[in-house]
Short mmCIF file of C-alpha atoms in Angstrom, two decimals:
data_model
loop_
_atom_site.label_atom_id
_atom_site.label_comp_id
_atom_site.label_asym_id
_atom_site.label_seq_id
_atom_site.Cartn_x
_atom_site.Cartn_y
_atom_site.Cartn_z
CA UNK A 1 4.21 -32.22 -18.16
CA UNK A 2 4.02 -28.45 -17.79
CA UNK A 3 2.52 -26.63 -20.36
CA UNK A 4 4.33 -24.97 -23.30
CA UNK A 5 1.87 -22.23 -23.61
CA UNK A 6 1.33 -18.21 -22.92
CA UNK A 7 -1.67 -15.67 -22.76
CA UNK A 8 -1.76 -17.06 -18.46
CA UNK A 9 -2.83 -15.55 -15.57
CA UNK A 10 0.25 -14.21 -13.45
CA UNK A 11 -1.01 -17.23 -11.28
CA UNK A 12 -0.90 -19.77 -13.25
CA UNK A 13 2.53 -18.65 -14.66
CA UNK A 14 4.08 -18.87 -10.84
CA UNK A 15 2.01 -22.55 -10.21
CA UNK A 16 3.82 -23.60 -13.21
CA UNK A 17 7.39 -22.40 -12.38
CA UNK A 18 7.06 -23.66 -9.41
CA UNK A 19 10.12 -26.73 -9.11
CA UNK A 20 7.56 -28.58 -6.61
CA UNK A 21 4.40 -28.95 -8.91
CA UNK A 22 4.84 -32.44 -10.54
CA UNK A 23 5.85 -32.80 -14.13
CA UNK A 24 5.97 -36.53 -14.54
CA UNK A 25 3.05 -38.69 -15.75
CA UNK A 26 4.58 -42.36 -15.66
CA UNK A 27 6.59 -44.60 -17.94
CA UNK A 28 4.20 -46.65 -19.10
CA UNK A 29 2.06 -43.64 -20.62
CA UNK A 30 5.60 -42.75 -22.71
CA UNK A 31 6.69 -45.57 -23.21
CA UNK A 32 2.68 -46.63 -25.11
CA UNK A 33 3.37 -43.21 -26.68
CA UNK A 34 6.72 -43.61 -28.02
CA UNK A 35 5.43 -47.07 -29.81
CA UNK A 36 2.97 -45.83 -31.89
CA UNK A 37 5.44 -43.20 -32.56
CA UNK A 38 8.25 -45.18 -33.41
CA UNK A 39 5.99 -47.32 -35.47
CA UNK A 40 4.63 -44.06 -37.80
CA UNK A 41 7.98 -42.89 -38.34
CA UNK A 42 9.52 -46.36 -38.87
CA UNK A 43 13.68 -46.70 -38.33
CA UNK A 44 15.94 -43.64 -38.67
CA UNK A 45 18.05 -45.37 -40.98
CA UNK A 46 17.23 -43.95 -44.16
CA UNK A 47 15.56 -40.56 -42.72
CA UNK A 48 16.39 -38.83 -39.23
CA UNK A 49 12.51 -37.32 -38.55
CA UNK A 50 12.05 -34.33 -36.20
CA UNK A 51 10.03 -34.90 -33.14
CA UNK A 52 9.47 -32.25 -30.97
CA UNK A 53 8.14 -32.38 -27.37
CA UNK A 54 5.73 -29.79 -26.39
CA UNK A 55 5.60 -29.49 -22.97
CA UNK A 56 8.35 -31.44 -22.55
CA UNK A 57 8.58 -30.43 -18.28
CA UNK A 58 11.73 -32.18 -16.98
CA UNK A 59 12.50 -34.48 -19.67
CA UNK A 60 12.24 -37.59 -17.76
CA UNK A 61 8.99 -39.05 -20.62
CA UNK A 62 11.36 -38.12 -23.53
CA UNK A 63 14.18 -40.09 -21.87
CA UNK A 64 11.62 -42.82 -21.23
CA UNK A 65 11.15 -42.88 -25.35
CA UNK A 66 14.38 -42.19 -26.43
CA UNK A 67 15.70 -45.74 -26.82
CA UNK A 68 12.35 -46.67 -28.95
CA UNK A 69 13.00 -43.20 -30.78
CA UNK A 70 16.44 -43.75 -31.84
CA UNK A 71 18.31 -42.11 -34.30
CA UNK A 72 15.66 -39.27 -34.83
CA UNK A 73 16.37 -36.06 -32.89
CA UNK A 74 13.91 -35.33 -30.45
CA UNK A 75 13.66 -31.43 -28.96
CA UNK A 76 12.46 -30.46 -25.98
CA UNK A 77 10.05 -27.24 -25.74
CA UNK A 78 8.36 -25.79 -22.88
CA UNK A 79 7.98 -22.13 -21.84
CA UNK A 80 9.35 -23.26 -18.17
CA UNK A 81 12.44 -21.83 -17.65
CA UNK A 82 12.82 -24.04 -14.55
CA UNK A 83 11.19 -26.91 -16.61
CA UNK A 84 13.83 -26.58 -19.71
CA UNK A 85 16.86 -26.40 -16.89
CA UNK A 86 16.11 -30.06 -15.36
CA UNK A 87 15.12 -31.08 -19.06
CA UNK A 88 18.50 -30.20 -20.05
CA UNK A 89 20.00 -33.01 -18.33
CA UNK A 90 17.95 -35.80 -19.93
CA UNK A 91 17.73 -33.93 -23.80
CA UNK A 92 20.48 -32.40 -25.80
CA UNK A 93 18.18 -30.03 -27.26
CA UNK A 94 15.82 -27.94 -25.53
CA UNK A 95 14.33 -24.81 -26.86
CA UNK A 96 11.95 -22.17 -24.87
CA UNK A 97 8.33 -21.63 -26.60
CA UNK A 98 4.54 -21.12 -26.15
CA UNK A 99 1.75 -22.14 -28.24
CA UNK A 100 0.09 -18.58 -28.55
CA UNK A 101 0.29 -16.13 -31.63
CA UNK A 102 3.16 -18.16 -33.29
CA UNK A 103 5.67 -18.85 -30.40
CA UNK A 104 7.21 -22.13 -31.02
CA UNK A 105 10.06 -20.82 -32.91
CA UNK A 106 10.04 -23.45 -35.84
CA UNK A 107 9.06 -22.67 -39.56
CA UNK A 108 6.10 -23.84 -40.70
CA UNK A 109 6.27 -27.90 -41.61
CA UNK A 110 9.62 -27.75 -39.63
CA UNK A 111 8.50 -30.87 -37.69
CA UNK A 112 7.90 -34.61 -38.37
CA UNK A 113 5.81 -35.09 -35.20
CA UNK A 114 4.83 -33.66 -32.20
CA UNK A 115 4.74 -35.67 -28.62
CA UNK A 116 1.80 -33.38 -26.81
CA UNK A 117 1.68 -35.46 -23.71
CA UNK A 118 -0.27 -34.23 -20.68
CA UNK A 119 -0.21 -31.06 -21.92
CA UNK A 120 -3.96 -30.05 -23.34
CA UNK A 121 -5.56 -30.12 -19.65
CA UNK A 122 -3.81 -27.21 -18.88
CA UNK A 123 -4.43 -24.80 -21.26
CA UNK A 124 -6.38 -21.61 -21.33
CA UNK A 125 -6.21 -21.76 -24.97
CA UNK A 126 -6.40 -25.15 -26.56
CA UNK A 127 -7.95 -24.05 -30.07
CA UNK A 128 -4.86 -22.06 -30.52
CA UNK A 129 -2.32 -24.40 -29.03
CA UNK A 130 -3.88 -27.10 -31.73
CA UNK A 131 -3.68 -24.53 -34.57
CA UNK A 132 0.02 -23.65 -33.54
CA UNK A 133 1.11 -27.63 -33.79
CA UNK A 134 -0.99 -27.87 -36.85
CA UNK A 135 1.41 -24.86 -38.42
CA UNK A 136 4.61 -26.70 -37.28
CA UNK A 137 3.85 -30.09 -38.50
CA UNK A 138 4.48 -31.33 -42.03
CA UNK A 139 1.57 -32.37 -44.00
CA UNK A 140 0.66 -35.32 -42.72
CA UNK A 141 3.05 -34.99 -39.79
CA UNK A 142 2.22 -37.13 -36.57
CA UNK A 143 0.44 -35.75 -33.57
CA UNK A 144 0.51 -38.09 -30.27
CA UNK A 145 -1.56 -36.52 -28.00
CA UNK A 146 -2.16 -37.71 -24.89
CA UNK A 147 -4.75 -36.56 -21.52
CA UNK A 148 -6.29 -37.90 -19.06
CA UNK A 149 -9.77 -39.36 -19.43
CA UNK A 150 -12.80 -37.94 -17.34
CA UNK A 151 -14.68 -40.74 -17.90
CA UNK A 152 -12.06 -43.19 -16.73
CA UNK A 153 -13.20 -46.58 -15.48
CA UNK A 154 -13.65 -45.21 -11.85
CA UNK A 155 -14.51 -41.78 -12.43
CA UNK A 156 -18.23 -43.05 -13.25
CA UNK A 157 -18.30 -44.60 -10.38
CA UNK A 158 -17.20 -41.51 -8.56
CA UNK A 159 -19.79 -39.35 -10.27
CA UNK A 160 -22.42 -41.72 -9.53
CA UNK A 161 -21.27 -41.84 -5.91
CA UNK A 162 -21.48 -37.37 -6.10
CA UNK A 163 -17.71 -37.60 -5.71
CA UNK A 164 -15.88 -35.21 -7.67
CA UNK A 165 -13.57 -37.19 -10.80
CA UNK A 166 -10.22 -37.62 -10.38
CA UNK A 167 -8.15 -35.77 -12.61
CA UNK A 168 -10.24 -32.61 -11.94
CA UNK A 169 -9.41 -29.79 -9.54
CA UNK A 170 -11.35 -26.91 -8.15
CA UNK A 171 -8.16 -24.81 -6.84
CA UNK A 172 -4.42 -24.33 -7.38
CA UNK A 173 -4.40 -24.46 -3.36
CA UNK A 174 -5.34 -28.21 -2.57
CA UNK A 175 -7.58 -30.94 -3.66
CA UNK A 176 -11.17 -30.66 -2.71
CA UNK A 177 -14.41 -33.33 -2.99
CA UNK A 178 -12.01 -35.97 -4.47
CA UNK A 179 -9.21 -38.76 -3.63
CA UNK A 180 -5.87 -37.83 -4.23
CA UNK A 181 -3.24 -35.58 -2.85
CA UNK A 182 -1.29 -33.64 -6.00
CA UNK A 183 -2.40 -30.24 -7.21
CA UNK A 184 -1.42 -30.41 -10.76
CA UNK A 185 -3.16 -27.54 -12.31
CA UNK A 186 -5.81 -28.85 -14.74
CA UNK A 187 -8.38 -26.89 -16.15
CA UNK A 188 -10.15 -28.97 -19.39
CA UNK A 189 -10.78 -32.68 -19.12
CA UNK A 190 -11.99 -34.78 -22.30
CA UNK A 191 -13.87 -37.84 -22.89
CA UNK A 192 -12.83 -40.39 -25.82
CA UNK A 193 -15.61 -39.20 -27.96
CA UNK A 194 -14.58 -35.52 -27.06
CA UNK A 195 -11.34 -35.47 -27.56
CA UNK A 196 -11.53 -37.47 -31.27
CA UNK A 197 -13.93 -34.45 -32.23
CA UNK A 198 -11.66 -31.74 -31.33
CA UNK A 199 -9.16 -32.62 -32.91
CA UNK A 200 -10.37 -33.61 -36.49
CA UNK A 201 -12.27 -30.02 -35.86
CA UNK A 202 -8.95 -28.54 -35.33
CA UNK A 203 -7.09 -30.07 -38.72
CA UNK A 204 -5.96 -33.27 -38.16
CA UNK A 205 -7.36 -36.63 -39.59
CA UNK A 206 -7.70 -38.95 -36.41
CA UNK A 207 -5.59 -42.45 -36.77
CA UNK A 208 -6.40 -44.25 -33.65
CA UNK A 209 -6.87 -43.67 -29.95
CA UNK A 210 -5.42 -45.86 -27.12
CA UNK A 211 -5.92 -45.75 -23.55
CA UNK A 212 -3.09 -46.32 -20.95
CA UNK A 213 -2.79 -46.76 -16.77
CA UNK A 214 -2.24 -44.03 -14.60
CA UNK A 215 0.40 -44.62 -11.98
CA UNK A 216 -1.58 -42.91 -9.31
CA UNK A 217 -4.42 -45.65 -9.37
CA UNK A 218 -4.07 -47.47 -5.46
CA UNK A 219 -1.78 -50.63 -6.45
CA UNK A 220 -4.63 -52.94 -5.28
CA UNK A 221 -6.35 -51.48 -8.03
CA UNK A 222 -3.22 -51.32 -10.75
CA UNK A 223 -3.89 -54.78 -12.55
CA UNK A 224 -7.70 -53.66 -13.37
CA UNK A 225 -6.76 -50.08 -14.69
CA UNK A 226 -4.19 -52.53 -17.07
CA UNK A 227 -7.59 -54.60 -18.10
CA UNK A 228 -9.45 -51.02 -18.35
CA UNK A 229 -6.75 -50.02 -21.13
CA UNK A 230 -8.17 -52.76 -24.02
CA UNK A 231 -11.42 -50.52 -23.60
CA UNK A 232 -9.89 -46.77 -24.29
CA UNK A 233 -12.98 -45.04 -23.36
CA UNK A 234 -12.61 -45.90 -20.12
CA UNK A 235 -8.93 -46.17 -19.54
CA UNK A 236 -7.53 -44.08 -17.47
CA UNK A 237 -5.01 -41.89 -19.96
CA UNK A 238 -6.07 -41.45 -23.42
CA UNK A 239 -3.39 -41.73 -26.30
CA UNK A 240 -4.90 -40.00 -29.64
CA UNK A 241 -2.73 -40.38 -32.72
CA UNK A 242 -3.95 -37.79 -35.46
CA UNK A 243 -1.83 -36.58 -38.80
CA UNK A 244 -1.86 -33.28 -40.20
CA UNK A 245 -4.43 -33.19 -42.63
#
């Protein structure tokens, strides 16, 4: 996902616009996500709830959720021109905004729930990307946050090894002291335990947190980051879902 956010570096602006930096995490992240989502909100049959995605890149995760999502309307935000063009195509609503100084341009307890997926690792700002959500969501409105996890399953093994994690980078410019290819542009990783606190410092009462595989994992390797999910700590992507408090 690219980040809906401001107060960047010129740099990190153009890294972001730019069409070949990926924006796609993997369906089975989204498609965990939109469960526990659909699940909170229950059927849209009575009430249509408003779910917006924050960082919503191309649109191809919101697609993913849509048919577990149906009947609410689902908006698309990012700050990525570029980002909201190509989302376009798989949402009917897209909407440009950052999370600094009050740019998501929603009144206050406009939204049902927020989908923040991939998003927080990116951020220069996350205490005031987390406040922003917090003034957008309801009372008791849904957050589904999701990152990845620096303590994943084989990222202590890395460490142990003096191999840098996956998930972390140490330029915009290519991947150094670690497997892996993509330069993706993250700049905070969390733990489980780190993650829960920072959020429930930010606002929100913490429901549950889930872990989920990461399609980059080496398909030898696939079927034990699956087993790795039942223990979220160490799972590769962490799902957090948190209300409003």
């Amino acid at each position: 996902m690219t980040a809906a956010t401001g107060g960047r570096p010129a740099g990190l602006r153009d890294f972001y616009e730019n069409p070949a930096v990926p924006v796609a995490s993997g369906d089975a992240r989204s498609l965990r996500q939109a469960r526990v989502l659909a699940a909170a909100l229950g059927p849209a049959t009575s009430r249509t709830a408003t779910v917006l995605d924050i960082g919503c890149g191309d649109g191809t995760a919101a697609a993913t959720a849509a048919p577990l999502l149906a009947g609410h309307r689902v908006i698309g935000v990012d700050w990525s021109q570029d980002a909201l063009k190509r989302a376009h195509a798989h949402l009917p609503y897209v909407v440009r905004g950052e999370l600094t100084d009050g740019g998501l341009p929603f009144a206050d307890g406009a939204a049902d729930a927020v989908l923040f997926s991939e998003v927080i690792e990116h951020l220069v700002d996350p205490d005031s990307a987390l406040d922003e959500l917090r003034r957008v969501l309801r009372p008791g409105g849904h957050l589904m946050l999701s990152t990845p996890n620096l303590a994943a399953w084989y990222n202590r093994g890395l460490l142990l090894a003096g191999v840098q994690p996956v998930f972390s980078e140490v330029s915009l410019r290519g991947i150094h002291g670690r497997p892996g290819t993509e330069v993706v542009g993250h700049l905070r990783l969390y733990t489980a335990r780190a993650l829960r606190e920072f959020v429930a410092a930010s606002g929100f009462r913490v429901v549950g947190l889930t872990g989920a595989p990461f399609h980059g994992v080496p398909r030898p390797l696939r079927a034990l980051d699956r087993l790795a999910c039942a223990v979220p700590s160490a799972a590769s992507i962490l799902l957090l879902h948190a209300r409003r408090a």
